[in-house]
Coordinates of C-alpha atoms in Angstrom, one line a residue:
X1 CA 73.8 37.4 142.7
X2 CA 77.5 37.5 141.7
X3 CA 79.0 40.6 140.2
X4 CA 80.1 40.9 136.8
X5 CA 84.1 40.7 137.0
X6 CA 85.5 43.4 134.6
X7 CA 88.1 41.9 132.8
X8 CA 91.7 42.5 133.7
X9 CA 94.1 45.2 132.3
X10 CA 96.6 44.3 129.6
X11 CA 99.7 45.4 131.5
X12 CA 101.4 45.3 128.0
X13 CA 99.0 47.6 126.6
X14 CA 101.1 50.6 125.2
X15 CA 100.5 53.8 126.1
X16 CA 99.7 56.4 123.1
X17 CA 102.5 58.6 122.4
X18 CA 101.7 62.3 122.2
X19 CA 100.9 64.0 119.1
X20 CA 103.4 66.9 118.6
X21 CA 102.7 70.4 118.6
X22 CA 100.4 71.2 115.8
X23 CA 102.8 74.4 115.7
X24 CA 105.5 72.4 114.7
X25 CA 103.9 71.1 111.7
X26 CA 103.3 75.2 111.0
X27 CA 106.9 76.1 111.3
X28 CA 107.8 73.0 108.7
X29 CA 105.5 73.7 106.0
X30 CA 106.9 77.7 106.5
X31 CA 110.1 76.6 105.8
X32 CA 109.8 74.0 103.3
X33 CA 107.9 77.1 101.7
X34 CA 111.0 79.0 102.1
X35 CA 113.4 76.7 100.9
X36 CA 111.2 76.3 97.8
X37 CA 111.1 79.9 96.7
X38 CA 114.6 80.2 97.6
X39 CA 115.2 77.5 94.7
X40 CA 113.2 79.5 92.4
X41 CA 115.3 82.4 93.4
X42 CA 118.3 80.7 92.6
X43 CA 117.5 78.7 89.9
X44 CA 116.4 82.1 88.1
X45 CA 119.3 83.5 89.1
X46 CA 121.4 80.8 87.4
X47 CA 119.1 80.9 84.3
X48 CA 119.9 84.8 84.4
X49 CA 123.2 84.1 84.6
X50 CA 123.1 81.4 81.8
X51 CA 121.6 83.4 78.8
X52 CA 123.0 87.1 79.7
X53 CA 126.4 86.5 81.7
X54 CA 127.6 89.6 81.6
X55 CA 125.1 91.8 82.0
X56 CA 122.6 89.8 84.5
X57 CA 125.1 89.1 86.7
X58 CA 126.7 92.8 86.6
X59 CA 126.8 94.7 89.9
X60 CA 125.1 97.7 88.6
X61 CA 122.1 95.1 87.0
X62 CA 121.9 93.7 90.3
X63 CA 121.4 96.6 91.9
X64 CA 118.9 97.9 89.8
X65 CA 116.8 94.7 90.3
X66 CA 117.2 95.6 94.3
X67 CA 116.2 99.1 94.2
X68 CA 113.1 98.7 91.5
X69 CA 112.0 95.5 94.3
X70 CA 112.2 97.6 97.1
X71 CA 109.3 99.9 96.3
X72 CA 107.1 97.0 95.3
X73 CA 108.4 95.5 98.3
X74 CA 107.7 98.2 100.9
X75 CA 104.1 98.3 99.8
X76 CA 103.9 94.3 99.7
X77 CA 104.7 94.1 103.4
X78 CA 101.8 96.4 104.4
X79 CA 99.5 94.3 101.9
X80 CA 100.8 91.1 103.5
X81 CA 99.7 92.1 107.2
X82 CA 96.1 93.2 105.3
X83 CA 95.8 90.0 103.9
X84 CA 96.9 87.8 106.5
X85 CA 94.0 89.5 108.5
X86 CA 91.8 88.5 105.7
X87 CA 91.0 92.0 104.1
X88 CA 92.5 93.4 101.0
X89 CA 93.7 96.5 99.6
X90 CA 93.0 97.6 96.0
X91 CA 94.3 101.3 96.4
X92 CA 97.9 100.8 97.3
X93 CA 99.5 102.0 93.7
X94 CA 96.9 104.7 93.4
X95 CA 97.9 105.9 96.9
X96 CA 101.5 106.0 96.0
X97 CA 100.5 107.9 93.0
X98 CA 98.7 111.0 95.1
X99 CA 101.5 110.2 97.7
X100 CA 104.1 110.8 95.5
X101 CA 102.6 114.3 93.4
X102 CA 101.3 115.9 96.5
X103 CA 104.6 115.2 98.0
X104 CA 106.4 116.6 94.6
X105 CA 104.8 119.9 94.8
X106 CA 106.3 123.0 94.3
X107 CA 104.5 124.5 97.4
X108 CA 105.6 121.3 98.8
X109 CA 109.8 121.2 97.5
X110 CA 109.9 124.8 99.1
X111 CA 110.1 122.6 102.7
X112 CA 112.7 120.5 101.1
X113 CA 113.9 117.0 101.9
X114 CA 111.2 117.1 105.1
X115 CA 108.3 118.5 103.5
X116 CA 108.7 115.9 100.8
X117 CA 108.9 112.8 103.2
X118 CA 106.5 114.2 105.8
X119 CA 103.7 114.6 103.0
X120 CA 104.6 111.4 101.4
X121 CA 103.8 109.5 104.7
X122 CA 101.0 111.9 106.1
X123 CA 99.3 111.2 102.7
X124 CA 99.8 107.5 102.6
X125 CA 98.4 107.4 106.2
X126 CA 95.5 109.4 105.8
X127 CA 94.5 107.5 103.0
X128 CA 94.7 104.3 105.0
X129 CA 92.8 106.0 107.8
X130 CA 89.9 106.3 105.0
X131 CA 90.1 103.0 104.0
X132 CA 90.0 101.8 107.7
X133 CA 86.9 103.9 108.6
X134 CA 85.1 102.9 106.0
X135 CA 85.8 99.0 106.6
X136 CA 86.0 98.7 110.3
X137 CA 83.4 101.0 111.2
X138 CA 81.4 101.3 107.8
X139 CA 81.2 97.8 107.1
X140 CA 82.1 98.2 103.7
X141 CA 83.4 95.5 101.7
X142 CA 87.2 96.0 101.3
X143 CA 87.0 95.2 97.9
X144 CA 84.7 98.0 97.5
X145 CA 86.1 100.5 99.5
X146 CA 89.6 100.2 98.3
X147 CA 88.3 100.1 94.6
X148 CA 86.7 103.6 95.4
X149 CA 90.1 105.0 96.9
X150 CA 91.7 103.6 93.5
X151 CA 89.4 105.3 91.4
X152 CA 89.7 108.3 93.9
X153 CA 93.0 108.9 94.2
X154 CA 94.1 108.0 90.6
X155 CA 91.6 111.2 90.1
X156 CA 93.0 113.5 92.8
X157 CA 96.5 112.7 91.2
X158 CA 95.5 113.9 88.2
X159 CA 93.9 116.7 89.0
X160 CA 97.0 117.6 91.2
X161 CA 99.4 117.2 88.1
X162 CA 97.0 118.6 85.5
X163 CA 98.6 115.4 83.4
X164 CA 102.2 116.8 83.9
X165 CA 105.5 115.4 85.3
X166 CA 106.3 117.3 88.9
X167 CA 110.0 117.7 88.4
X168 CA 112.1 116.9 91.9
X169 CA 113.9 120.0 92.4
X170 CA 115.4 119.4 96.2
X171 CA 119.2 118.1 95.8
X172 CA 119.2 116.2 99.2
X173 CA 116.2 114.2 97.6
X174 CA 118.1 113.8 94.5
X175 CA 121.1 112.7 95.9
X176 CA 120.2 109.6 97.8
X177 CA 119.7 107.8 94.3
X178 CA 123.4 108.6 93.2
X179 CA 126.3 105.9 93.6
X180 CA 127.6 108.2 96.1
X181 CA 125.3 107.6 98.9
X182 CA 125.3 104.0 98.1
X183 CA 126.0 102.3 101.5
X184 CA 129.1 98.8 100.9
X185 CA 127.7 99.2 97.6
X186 CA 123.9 99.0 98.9
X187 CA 121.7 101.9 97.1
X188 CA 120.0 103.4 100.4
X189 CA 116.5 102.6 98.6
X190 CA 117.3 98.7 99.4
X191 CA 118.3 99.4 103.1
X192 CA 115.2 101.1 103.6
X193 CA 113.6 98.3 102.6
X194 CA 115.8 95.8 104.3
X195 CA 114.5 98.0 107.7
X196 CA 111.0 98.1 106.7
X197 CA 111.0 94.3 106.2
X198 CA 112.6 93.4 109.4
X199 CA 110.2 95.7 111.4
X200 CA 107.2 94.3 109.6
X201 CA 108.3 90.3 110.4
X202 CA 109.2 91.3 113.9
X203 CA 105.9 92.7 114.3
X204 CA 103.8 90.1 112.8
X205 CA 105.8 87.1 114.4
X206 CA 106.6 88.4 117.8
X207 CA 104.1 90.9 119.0
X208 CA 100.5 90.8 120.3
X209 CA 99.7 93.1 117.5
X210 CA 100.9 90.3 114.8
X211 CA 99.2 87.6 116.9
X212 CA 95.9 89.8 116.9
X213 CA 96.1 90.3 113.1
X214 CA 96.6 86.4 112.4
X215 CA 93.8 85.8 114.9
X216 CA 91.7 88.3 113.4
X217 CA 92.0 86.9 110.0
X218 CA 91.7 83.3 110.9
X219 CA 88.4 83.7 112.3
X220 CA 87.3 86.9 113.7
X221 CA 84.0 85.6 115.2
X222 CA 86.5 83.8 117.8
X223 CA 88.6 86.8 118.1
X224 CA 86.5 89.0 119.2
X225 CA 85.0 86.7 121.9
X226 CA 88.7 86.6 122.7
X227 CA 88.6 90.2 123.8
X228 CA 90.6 91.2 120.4
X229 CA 89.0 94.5 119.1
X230 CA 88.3 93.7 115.5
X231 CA 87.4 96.7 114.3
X232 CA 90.4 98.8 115.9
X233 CA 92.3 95.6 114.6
X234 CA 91.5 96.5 110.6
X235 CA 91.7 100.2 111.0
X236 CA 94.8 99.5 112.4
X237 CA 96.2 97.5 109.6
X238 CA 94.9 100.0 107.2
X239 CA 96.7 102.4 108.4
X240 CA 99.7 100.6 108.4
X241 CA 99.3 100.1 104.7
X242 CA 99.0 103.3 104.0
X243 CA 102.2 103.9 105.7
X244 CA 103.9 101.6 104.0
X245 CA 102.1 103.0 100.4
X246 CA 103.5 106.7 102.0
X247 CA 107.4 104.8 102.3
X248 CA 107.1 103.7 98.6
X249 CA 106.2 107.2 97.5
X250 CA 109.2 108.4 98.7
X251 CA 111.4 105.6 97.4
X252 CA 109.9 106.1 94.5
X253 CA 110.5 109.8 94.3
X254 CA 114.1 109.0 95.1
X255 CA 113.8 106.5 92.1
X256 CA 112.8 108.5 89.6
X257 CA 113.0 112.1 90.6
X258 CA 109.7 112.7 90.0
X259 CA 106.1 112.4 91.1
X260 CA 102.9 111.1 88.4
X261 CA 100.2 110.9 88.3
X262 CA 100.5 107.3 86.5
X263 CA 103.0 106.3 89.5
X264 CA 102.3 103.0 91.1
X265 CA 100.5 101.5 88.1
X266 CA 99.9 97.8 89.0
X267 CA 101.6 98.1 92.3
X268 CA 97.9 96.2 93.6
X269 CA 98.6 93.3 91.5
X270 CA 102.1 92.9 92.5
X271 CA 102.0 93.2 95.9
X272 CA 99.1 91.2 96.1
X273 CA 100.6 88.3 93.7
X274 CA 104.2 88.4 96.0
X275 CA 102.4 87.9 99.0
X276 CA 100.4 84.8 97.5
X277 CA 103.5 83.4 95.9
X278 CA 105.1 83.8 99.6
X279 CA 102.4 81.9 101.0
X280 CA 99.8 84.3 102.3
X281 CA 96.2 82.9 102.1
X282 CA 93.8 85.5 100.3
X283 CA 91.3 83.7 103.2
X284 CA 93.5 85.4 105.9
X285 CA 94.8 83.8 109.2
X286 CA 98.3 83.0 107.4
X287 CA 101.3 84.8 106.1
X288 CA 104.9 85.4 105.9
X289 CA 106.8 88.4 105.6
X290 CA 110.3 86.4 104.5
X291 CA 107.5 84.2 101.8
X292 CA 106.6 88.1 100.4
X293 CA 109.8 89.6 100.6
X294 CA 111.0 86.6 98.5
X295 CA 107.8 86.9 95.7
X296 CA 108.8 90.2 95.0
X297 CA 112.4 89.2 93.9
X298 CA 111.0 86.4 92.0
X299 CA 108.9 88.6 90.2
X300 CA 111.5 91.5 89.5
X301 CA 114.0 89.1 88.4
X302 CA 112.0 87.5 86.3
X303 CA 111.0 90.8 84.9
X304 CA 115.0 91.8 84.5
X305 CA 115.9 88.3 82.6
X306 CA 113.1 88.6 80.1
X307 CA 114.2 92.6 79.3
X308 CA 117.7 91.7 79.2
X309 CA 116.5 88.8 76.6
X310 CA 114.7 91.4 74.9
X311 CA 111.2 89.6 75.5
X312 CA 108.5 91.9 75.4
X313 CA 106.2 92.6 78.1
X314 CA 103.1 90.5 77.1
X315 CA 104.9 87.6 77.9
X316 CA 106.3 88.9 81.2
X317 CA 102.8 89.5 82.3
X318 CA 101.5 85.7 80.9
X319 CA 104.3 84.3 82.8
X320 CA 102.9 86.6 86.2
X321 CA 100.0 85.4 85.1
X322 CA 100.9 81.4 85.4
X323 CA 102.8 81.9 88.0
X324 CA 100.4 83.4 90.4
X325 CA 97.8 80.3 89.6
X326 CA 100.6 77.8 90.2
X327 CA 100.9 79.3 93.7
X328 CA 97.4 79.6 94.3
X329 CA 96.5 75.8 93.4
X330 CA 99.5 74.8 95.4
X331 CA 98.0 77.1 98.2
X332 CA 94.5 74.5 97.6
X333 CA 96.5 71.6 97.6
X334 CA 98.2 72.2 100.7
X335 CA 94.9 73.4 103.0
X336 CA 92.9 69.9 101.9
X337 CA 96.1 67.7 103.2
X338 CA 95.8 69.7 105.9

């Protein structure tokens, strides 16, 4: 019985190149995403510079657009690493609220310029360390249980203030938001943020601790059977956004002089809207620091050419408004081609 002969090899046959790293393909879409918000940067920039010359493009305008960013800012950098982990935090402007009057004090002040920045933070934190308990180890919805710290600590602020203005009385406190302390030109408020900014993308992009936090938020199923502590994981980046919230407080004291109870109004919305404009998936597993950094000065110039135009603030917010959903359904589009 003869043996079936296989046929012979094609010695022409090519052999199948390799696919490239899908990490590559990451990195692109990152900096395409970059480059694109950079254009939106500059072309509002130009616009800016277009219908108010002379006062959008003034030094003293363009440093007020810095140092109003870099509160929003700070706090956007602590919601970006909460999102990318695929939580969210609800409570960040409220937190800065009770941050900033139980840091403003007068039984507080009498510690001076220490007493006010220690509170600020310790407050912050502890309210993250809330929000993390009762998330990681109270499996509660974030939504909920930063929608009960909101309504919380907008209450304790109040209660705090009695519904007054806490008046900073500390001189080294004032000080830093004189032109005096300015830095090259650089109010200190924006090299605070400049630091904060730099820690956070160093963190998320070249530490376990960032790597755990994507993993985490991309599917945390397979990142716990990949030894990651998930729970510690959240409470952990809970924490570290109410750090950041504490940072902002004290910025924001700086800023204004003053603690409120009405301080950080919206704060939520903004961070959370510069972080999706940057490129942060609400699903979690992806984010950018550099993509949230950039939202926020889209949204605060935008917010500086419309009041130097003398446009009021209803259309401000509809323009938010349409640009948040144009990032999101670029966001869709962009995940089903992938």
């Amino acid at each position: 019985m003869t043996q079936p002969v296989s046929p012979p090899r094609d010695s022409t046959a090519k052999v199948p190149e390799d696919r490239p790293p899908a990490w590559r393909g990451l990195v692109a879409r990152a900096d395409l995403r970059t480059l694109s918000l950079l254009g939106v940067l500059a072309a509002l920039i130009v616009v800016g510079g277009i219908t108010k010359p002379d006062e959008f493009l003034d030094t003293r305008n363009l440093q007020l657009v810095l140092t109003q960013a870099s509160v929003v800012g700070v706090v956007t950098v602590g919601m970006t690493f909460v999102i990318v982990s695929g939580g969210i935090d609800l409570s960040v402007g409220a937190i800065v609220a009770l941050a900033s009057v139980w840091a403003t004090t007068v039984a507080t002040q009498e510690y001076g310029f220490a007493g006010i920045l220690f509170t600020a933070i310790v407050v912050g934190v502890g309210c993250g360390l809330v929000n993390g308990v009762l998330i990681a180890y109270g499996s509660m919805v974030p939504f909920i249980a930063t929608l009960a710290m909101l309504a919380s600590a907008r209450g304790l602020a109040l209660q705090i203030t009695d519904g007054k203005t806490q008046i900073v009385t500390v001189p080294s406190v004032l000080d830093l938001g004189e032109r005096d302390a300015y830095v090259l030109g650089i109010p200190p408020l924006v090299l605070v943020f400049a630091v904060v900014t730099v820690i956070g993308w160093l963190v998320l992009n070249r530490t376990t601790f960032g790597r755990r936090t994507v993993a985490v938020g991309g599917n945390p199923e397979a990142a716990r059977l990949a030894g990651i502590h998930v729970r510690r994981q959240r409470l952990y980046l809970y924490l570290l956004s109410g750090l950041c919230c504490g940072i902002a407080a004290f910025l924001l004291i700086v800023l204004s002089g003053s603690g409120q109870n009405t301080n950080g109004n919206l704060y939520e919305l903004d961070a959370i809207a510069a972080a999706i404009i940057g490129g942060t998936l609400l699903t979690g597993g992806r984010g950018t620091i550099t993509g949230s950094v950039l939202g926020v000065l889209i949204f605060f110039t935008i917010t500086n050419i419309f009041a130097l135009n003398n446009l009021q603030s209803d259309v401000q917010q509809i323009a938010k408004g349409a640009i948040i959903v144009a990032a999101v359904l670029v966001q869709r589009r962009t995940a089903s081609t992938t």
